Amino acid sequence: MDLGAELHDFARMLFPICRSITGNGIRETLRLIGERIPLKTFEVPSGTQVFDWTVPKEWNIRDAYIKDSSGEKVVDLRRHNLHVLNYSAPVHATMLLSELKPHLFTIPEHPDWIPYRTSYFKENWGFCLAHNHLASLRDGEYEVFVDSTLENGSLSYGECYIPGQSSDEILISCHACHPSLANDNLSGLAVATFLAEHLSGHNHRYSYRFLFIPGTIGAITWLAKNKETTSHIRHGLVLTCIGDRGSFHYKKSRRDNAEIDRAAEHVLKHAAPSSKVLPFSPYGYDERQYCSPGFNLPVGCLMRSVWGTFPEYHTSADNLDFISPESLAESLSVCESILDVVENNFCYKNLSPFCEPQLGKRGLYHTTGGHSPDQQINARLWILNQSDGTNSLLDVAERSGLPFSLLKNAAELLKNGGLLELIDPKQE
Amino acid sequence: MDLGAELHDFARMLFPICRSITGNGIRETLRLIGERIPLKTFEVPSGTQVFDWTVPKEWNIRDAYIKDSSGEKVVDLRRHNLHVLNYSAPVHATMLLSELKPHLFTIPEHPDWIPYRTSYFKENWGFCLAHNHLASLRDGEYEVFVDSTLENGSLSYGECYIPGQSSDEILISCHACHPSLANDNLSGLAVATFLAEHLSGHNHRYSYRFLFIPGTIGAITWLAKNKETTSHIRHGLVLTCIGDRGSFHYKKSRRDNAEIDRAAEHVLKHAAPSSKVLPFSPYGYDERQYCSPGFNLPVGCLMRSVWGTFPEYHTSADNLDFISPESLAESLSVCESILDVVENNFCYKNLSPFCEPQLGKRGLYHTTGGHSPDQQINARLWILNQSDGTNSLLDVAERSGLPFSLLKNAAELLKNGGLLELIDPKQE
Amino acid sequence: MDLGAELHDFARMLFPICRSITGNGIRETLRLIGERIPLKTFEVPSGTQVFDWTVPKEWNIRDAYIKDSSGEKVVDLRRHNLHVLNYSAPVHATMLLSELKPHLFTIPEHPDWIPYRTSYFKENWGFCLAHNHLASLRDGEYEVFVDSTLENGSLSYGECYIPGQSSDEILISCHACHPSLANDNLSGLAVATFLAEHLSGHNHRYSYRFLFIPGTIGAITWLAKNKETTSHIRHGLVLTCIGDRGSFHYKKSRRDNAEIDRAAEHVLKHAAPSSKVLPFSPYGYDERQYCSPGFNLPVGCLMRSVWGTFPEYHTSADNLDFISPESLAESLSVCESILDVVENNFCYKNLSPFCEPQLGKRGLYHTTGGHSPDQQINARLWILNQSDGTNSLLDVAERSGLPFSLLKNAAELLKNGGLLELIDPKQE
């Protein structure tokens, strides 16, 4: 079975679960992720102080509907998880449509789509529905019923740690709290899970830490409980909205020119020329927390279409058709290429720095003179020329315009030929 | 009465005065400015050495004309102040038109306009007139009469000092020596005068020093007599040609990236998108002297149309119709916005730097999640994210692309909410 | 006789010689260059170790042909030097066309041109011919004869050292090993020779070292034998392909922003607006060796058309018609302008740094005020403004956009007027 289809199937399996920032939906999601990768789950009690925030009460929902005066369920959670305002407090009442309306959310510009709305930190109840649907409701009395609980419990998150040669870490983070939205963020969960799966079987320089967490409060909770651990983080990526058919977007870390920023920019330039690199901004996904000034971690955010810029964002149209197997597979491949750059971004030293070494006698040069060099030879010459001990392979890739992978192979060849040595690989 | 009309009326009142770099014209001008703001006037005797220059003899003029052989005054100072070569030495003679011609100045490309010409530092006499006017003069004898005096006297300038909380100063300088030219520089005199008037009534961080001086020799004289004072100057603006209907131009200081340069660029970008920022160059107005290498003061030059690039420049077409009440009012407003930036360009420190503080519980965030933030919230997030103690509000404005005024208000709100503190405001 | 024609005649004289990286062809070439300039020639024995390379056996050739079965010479070295694979080993054999073909080189895309091919470091024999020519050969037996010697001997190169006021050097290098190719590199030999001739008669700040060497192995040999000397090299140019009718290209040194890079960019911008500045790359001519990381010399490469980008490159179409007298003369002039910049790129100090000095009283300013300054005055003002002791004339040229030559003359005038002094010219 091909990788894209497998990724899409994984998203499909997670789609029906009614997730939120706490409760059984995210627990079940973590359990299913844990069937593929070694995932450790954590439960942080409601009321725990995490920096300026407090872990909220746990929310669970069994049922929610609006019945008209004839007893028909005109809005029903069982038809779509988005129908309930996420974190809705319990309610059971009868009221006129006019009284109900302040609790109903629609999108007039897309009258057939159900919006996704939340009220985590202000107690409220409500329903979300298509605008045309609302327009069809007649005046009169309605029974509203939200069978939810908002009680002391805990916030759940999952962590998958894959040790590497060094205790220096790469952080991969994605939010796991959105109900029945495919691009935002089942795409991220699927790609991150498969990435962890692929890495588990291989030798690598860095240790990897994958976080599957509720957005905002989950990242804040993790950072509050792992402040010391963050000193090991050398590079990081937030993965979100990477399953749709749009071009890639990479949003840089607050540092603006971190190695992960340069690696992502390099890979996208070569692998996906229509991609765009965006400057850092303090709104977005959990890079907001990782890049807060107290942490200032080198964490960027990889997306395809950018949140808020595509109409399907945070609506029922962000469904399984909105993401494609091909896009998911390509996103996974781009992630692997970016990680390949930081894994292999070593500094080499030319051991024959005075003039060019004679590549020809080592079989590393064309033997008939008079024509132009190919890219292989170009890569060798660039590395030899720039490897004065101050330039990493990514530096050489940026200056030469050559793809990192070509340079990586050339460096290996030159090292094996005794022309290069690795500088302090532990430091790298 | 509206501000634009008031500014234009002020320029209208000053228009008829026959100004020069010394003499009674500039004295009368300073007297009228002094009726609106607390102006101290200074008289520096002819012959005073000011750096490499010498204060020239004082020039005054009573009458000047050219009479044809029939006794008719064909050119007459009383019809237009520009008719006489400014600083013309006295002369009374009869000569043929061919002998007179080397003393007559016209603009062949604009045959109906009278040029403005000066001969301050080389004794000469002459008349300026429309090219068509010259063409209409028949050959024959003419009586030329310039009833001027060039005698020991003094150079006059005016200074308005408005103390602020700090002895650090902002310098506002404009030349007051041009006769009957509206944009160059009655526009500058009007805007500077009203700016001083507005500032007088308010509390402000910086002290302000307004100079109303003859161009070049006046700036050199002031600098020679106030060399110590210049160490207090933190920011400065030369105001000139800011009454016409053209787009704004800001010419940067020699430092190229002084705070005043960045403030002006920021304000113009947001307030006047068609404006242009020009690099420093050593020709222009009195920024030439303030930015000479021995001083190198952070003084830029704010203009609308740039001298020499509009045909009316230094001609009788630079009249009261060439400047508009709306342009004058907008220029005043832009000056005030630029000064508002440097007045409020403080560094703040985020007191809750680990993760975002919970703005929602402070009423500083939208309560229903799932949609994009508005500019107010964006401004708060940007300030919190960037306020690590190294970035000023202008730094944040530049990185975020948000207007300074929005960030200023957001910072005030966050400070009042206990989330920010001001870093060393005295240092600022 | 005009300079362009003289340069072209010089190239014409050298054209028929059958050059290679060693042997009598280059020796004869050096002898003819030595008739115009004081050239010292060096002979380095075969087998000498030069860094990672070994000086090869000396190659000489008397005759080479292919005879068909009727005894007719279908390919003959005497008709064109390019017909033999350069450094071809001796051979005398009879073989079928099918056996011969692997030893024949053509250019199918340009079927009438003979390619230039070499096999210096792998022993081989072969012939180069037009593709149409090859197509006309009938199957059957051919006699191949290469009457060459590959024996211990030496590698020859020439050096012309012209002492200046300082022992700091400017290196001018060109390869002298290509047979019967006009642009690559008789153009470089001609321009370098005439440049040396012109410099010999004049006083100059720098000492000059001209190298006429075989490509690659010659530069490596020279560097190996002159490692200490390289510490004197302040600026350098490799001259190649500068006789054709294309626009100028300057390839920057590995340092990217060396003074020679800036000087070349400045001169080309003003003298040849269609010129292009190329970033450094490690493939090309002998700048490859001068810019190897162990040396990292400030040596750029001046070309008109870039090797490999014009179809005539390394073919028989790079003949005497491909280079023009006008282009050669212009290239010589551009070289002289670049050298003029580095020769005169001094730092001056304004002795009257507070405000502008009064240029008018020194006759250095227009005397009638009110109009725009000319370029002469602009140059004076720029130098006075920027000469705070940190900016060289080239710095001023870059910031002002004015041509270096204008600024150089203005600086001389201001220095003679007592307004400027030269800062530490020895250091410069």
PDB file of C-alpha atoms in Angstrom, chain C residues 183-303:
ATOM      1  CA  ASN C 183      39.591  34.965 -27.342  1.00  0.00           C
ATOM      2  CA  ASP C 184      40.693  32.190 -25.009  1.00  0.00           C
ATOM      3  CA  ASN C 185      43.311  33.436 -24.400  1.00  0.00           C
ATOM      4  CA  LEU C 186      45.350  35.440 -26.908  1.00  0.00           C
ATOM      5  CA  SER C 187      43.097  38.345 -25.932  1.00  0.00           C
ATOM      6  CA  GLY C 188      44.289  38.033 -22.330  1.00  0.00           C
ATOM      7  CA  LEU C 189      47.951  37.730 -23.373  1.00  0.00           C
ATOM      8  CA  ALA C 190      47.695  40.799 -25.583  1.00  0.00           C
ATOM      9  CA  VAL C 191      45.952  42.991 -23.009  1.00  0.00           C
ATOM     10  CA  ALA C 192      48.271  41.880 -20.177  1.00  0.00           C
ATOM     11  CA  THR C 193      51.364  42.477 -22.292  1.00  0.00           C
ATOM     12  CA  PHE C 194      50.271  45.985 -23.287  1.00  0.00           C
ATOM     13  CA  LEU C 195      49.215  46.767 -19.717  1.00  0.00           C
ATOM     14  CA  ALA C 196      52.700  45.827 -18.501  1.00  0.00           C
ATOM     15  CA  GLU C 197      54.225  47.908 -21.279  1.00  0.00           C
ATOM     16  CA  HIS C 198      52.165  50.978 -20.311  1.00  0.00           C
ATOM     17  CA  LEU C 199      52.927  50.596 -16.601  1.00  0.00           C
ATOM     18  CA  SER C 200      56.659  50.247 -17.128  1.00  0.00           C
ATOM     19  CA  GLY C 201      57.051  53.854 -18.056  1.00  0.00           C
ATOM     20  CA  HIS C 202      55.056  55.299 -15.162  1.00  0.00           C
ATOM     21  CA  ASN C 203      55.351  55.977 -11.480  1.00  0.00           C
ATOM     22  CA  HIS C 204      52.884  53.912  -9.410  1.00  0.00           C
ATOM     23  CA  ARG C 205      52.103  53.046  -5.854  1.00  0.00           C
ATOM     24  CA  TYR C 206      51.949  49.274  -6.167  1.00  0.00           C
ATOM     25  CA  SER C 207      54.433  46.852  -7.618  1.00  0.00           C
ATOM     26  CA  TYR C 208      52.995  44.731 -10.409  1.00  0.00           C
ATOM     27  CA  ARG C 209      53.553  41.071 -11.136  1.00  0.00           C
ATOM     28  CA  PHE C 210      52.371  39.727 -14.490  1.00  0.00           C
ATOM     29  CA  LEU C 211      52.197  35.974 -14.936  1.00  0.00           C
ATOM     30  CA  PHE C 212      52.036  34.247 -18.316  1.00  0.00           C
ATOM     31  CA  ILE C 213      51.527  30.635 -17.358  1.00  0.00           C
ATOM     32  CA  PRO C 214      49.997  27.381 -18.458  1.00  0.00           C
ATOM     33  CA  GLY C 215      46.461  27.085 -17.012  1.00  0.00           C
ATOM     34  CA  THR C 216      45.923  25.165 -13.755  1.00  0.00           C
ATOM     35  CA  ILE C 217      49.285  23.352 -13.510  1.00  0.00           C
ATOM     36  CA  GLY C 218      51.106  26.622 -14.202  1.00  0.00           C
ATOM     37  CA  ALA C 219      49.259  28.548 -11.522  1.00  0.00           C
ATOM     38  CA  ILE C 220      49.756  25.674  -9.084  1.00  0.00           C
ATOM     39  CA  THR C 221      53.451  25.531  -9.922  1.00  0.00           C
ATOM     40  CA  TRP C 222      53.884  29.267  -9.479  1.00  0.00           C
ATOM     41  CA  LEU C 223      52.008  29.253  -6.165  1.00  0.00           C
ATOM     42  CA  ALA C 224      54.041  26.278  -4.914  1.00  0.00           C
ATOM     43  CA  LYS C 225      57.297  28.062  -5.701  1.00  0.00           C
ATOM     44  CA  ASN C 226      56.144  31.499  -4.502  1.00  0.00           C
ATOM     45  CA  LYS C 227      54.110  30.799  -1.372  1.00  0.00           C
ATOM     46  CA  GLU C 228      55.899  33.566   0.539  1.00  0.00           C
ATOM     47  CA  THR C 229      55.460  36.085  -2.243  1.00  0.00           C
ATOM     48  CA  THR C 230      51.699  35.750  -2.101  1.00  0.00           C
ATOM     49  CA  SER C 231      51.654  37.633   1.220  1.00  0.00           C
ATOM     50  CA  HIS C 232      52.477  40.787  -0.768  1.00  0.00           C
ATOM     51  CA  ILE C 233      49.495  40.467  -3.084  1.00  0.00           C
ATOM     52  CA  ARG C 234      46.902  43.125  -2.276  1.00  0.00           C
ATOM     53  CA  HIS C 235      44.788  42.856  -5.425  1.00  0.00           C
ATOM     54  CA  GLY C 236      44.709  40.640  -8.457  1.00  0.00           C
ATOM     55  CA  LEU C 237      43.037  40.023 -11.770  1.00  0.00           C
ATOM     56  CA  VAL C 238      42.880  37.010 -14.010  1.00  0.00           C
ATOM     57  CA  LEU C 239      42.405  38.200 -17.593  1.00  0.00           C
ATOM     58  CA  THR C 240      40.687  35.898 -20.053  1.00  0.00           C
ATOM     59  CA  CYS C 241      38.285  36.025 -22.988  1.00  0.00           C
ATOM     60  CA  ILE C 242      38.450  39.796 -23.184  1.00  0.00           C
ATOM     61  CA  GLY C 243      38.652  40.302 -26.917  1.00  0.00           C
ATOM     62  CA  ASP C 244      35.187  39.339 -28.161  1.00  0.00           C
ATOM     63  CA  ARG C 245      32.299  41.721 -28.795  1.00  0.00           C
ATOM     64  CA  GLY C 246      30.243  40.705 -25.728  1.00  0.00           C
ATOM     65  CA  SER C 247      29.569  42.725 -22.570  1.00  0.00           C
ATOM     66  CA  PHE C 248      32.020  42.679 -19.687  1.00  0.00           C
ATOM     67  CA  HIS C 249      31.710  40.161 -16.873  1.00  0.00           C
ATOM     68  CA  TYR C 250      33.637  40.426 -13.652  1.00  0.00           C
ATOM     69  CA  LYS C 251      33.701  37.390 -11.414  1.00  0.00           C
ATOM     70  CA  LYS C 252      34.363  38.306  -7.816  1.00  0.00           C
ATOM     71  CA  SER C 253      37.064  36.860  -5.632  1.00  0.00           C
ATOM     72  CA  ARG C 254      36.238  34.284  -2.990  1.00  0.00           C
ATOM     73  CA  ARG C 255      36.309  37.150  -0.469  1.00  0.00           C
ATOM     74  CA  ASP C 256      33.289  38.563  -2.282  1.00  0.00           C
ATOM     75  CA  ASN C 257      33.898  42.143  -1.224  1.00  0.00           C
ATOM     76  CA  ALA C 258      37.610  42.677  -1.688  1.00  0.00           C
ATOM     77  CA  GLU C 259      38.775  46.114  -2.784  1.00  0.00           C
ATOM     78  CA  ILE C 260      39.484  44.757  -6.276  1.00  0.00           C
ATOM     79  CA  ASP C 261      35.916  43.422  -6.418  1.00  0.00           C
ATOM     80  CA  ARG C 262      34.511  46.791  -5.461  1.00  0.00           C
ATOM     81  CA  ALA C 263      36.858  48.645  -7.818  1.00  0.00           C
ATOM     82  CA  ALA C 264      35.926  46.421 -10.759  1.00  0.00           C
ATOM     83  CA  GLU C 265      32.215  46.715  -9.995  1.00  0.00           C
ATOM     84  CA  HIS C 266      32.486  50.492  -9.743  1.00  0.00           C
ATOM     85  CA  VAL C 267      34.424  50.927 -12.972  1.00  0.00           C
ATOM     86  CA  LEU C 268      32.178  48.598 -14.962  1.00  0.00           C
ATOM     87  CA  LYS C 269      29.013  50.260 -13.654  1.00  0.00           C
ATOM     88  CA  HIS C 270      30.168  53.624 -14.946  1.00  0.00           C
ATOM     89  CA  ALA C 271      32.164  52.611 -18.025  1.00  0.00           C
ATOM     90  CA  ALA C 272      30.077  49.711 -19.318  1.00  0.00           C
ATOM     91  CA  PRO C 273      26.524  49.769 -17.993  1.00  0.00           C
ATOM     92  CA  SER C 274      25.597  46.486 -19.680  1.00  0.00           C
ATOM     93  CA  SER C 275      28.308  44.665 -17.747  1.00  0.00           C
ATOM     94  CA  LYS C 276      27.535  42.097 -15.085  1.00  0.00           C
ATOM     95  CA  VAL C 277      29.227  41.220 -11.821  1.00  0.00           C
ATOM     96  CA  LEU C 278      29.173  37.494 -11.099  1.00  0.00           C
ATOM     97  CA  PRO C 279      29.527  35.871  -7.695  1.00  0.00           C
ATOM     98  CA  PHE C 280      32.569  33.771  -6.987  1.00  0.00           C
ATOM     99  CA  SER C 281      32.445  30.121  -7.966  1.00  0.00           C
ATOM    100  CA  PRO C 282      35.214  27.558  -7.707  1.00  0.00           C
ATOM    101  CA  TYR C 283      35.216  26.597 -11.382  1.00  0.00           C
ATOM    102  CA  GLY C 284      36.746  28.861 -14.025  1.00  0.00           C
ATOM    103  CA  TYR C 285      40.306  29.983 -14.744  1.00  0.00           C
ATOM    104  CA  ASP C 286      43.296  30.301 -12.449  1.00  0.00           C
ATOM    105  CA  GLU C 287      41.346  32.295  -9.856  1.00  0.00           C
ATOM    106  CA  ARG C 288      40.435  28.734  -8.810  1.00  0.00           C
ATOM    107  CA  GLN C 289      43.962  28.335  -7.486  1.00  0.00           C
ATOM    108  CA  TYR C 290      44.526  31.888  -6.218  1.00  0.00           C
ATOM    109  CA  CYS C 291      41.204  31.661  -4.368  1.00  0.00           C
ATOM    110  CA  SER C 292      41.745  28.177  -2.927  1.00  0.00           C
ATOM    111  CA  PRO C 293      41.116  28.348   0.830  1.00  0.00           C
ATOM    112  CA  GLY C 294      44.793  28.081   1.791  1.00  0.00           C
ATOM    113  CA  PHE C 295      45.589  31.228  -0.222  1.00  0.00           C
ATOM    114  CA  ASN C 296      42.247  33.059  -0.436  1.00  0.00           C
ATOM    115  CA  LEU C 297      43.842  35.877  -2.401  1.00  0.00           C
ATOM    116  CA  PRO C 298      41.802  38.911  -3.460  1.00  0.00           C
ATOM    117  CA  VAL C 299      41.891  37.935  -7.125  1.00  0.00           C
ATOM    118  CA  GLY C 300      38.917  38.325  -9.444  1.00  0.00           C
ATOM    119  CA  CYS C 301      38.502  37.462 -13.085  1.00  0.00           C
ATOM    120  CA  LEU C 302      37.747  39.958 -15.834  1.00  0.00           C
ATOM    121  CA  MET C 303      36.087  38.652 -18.980  1.00  0.00           C
TER     122      MET C 303
END
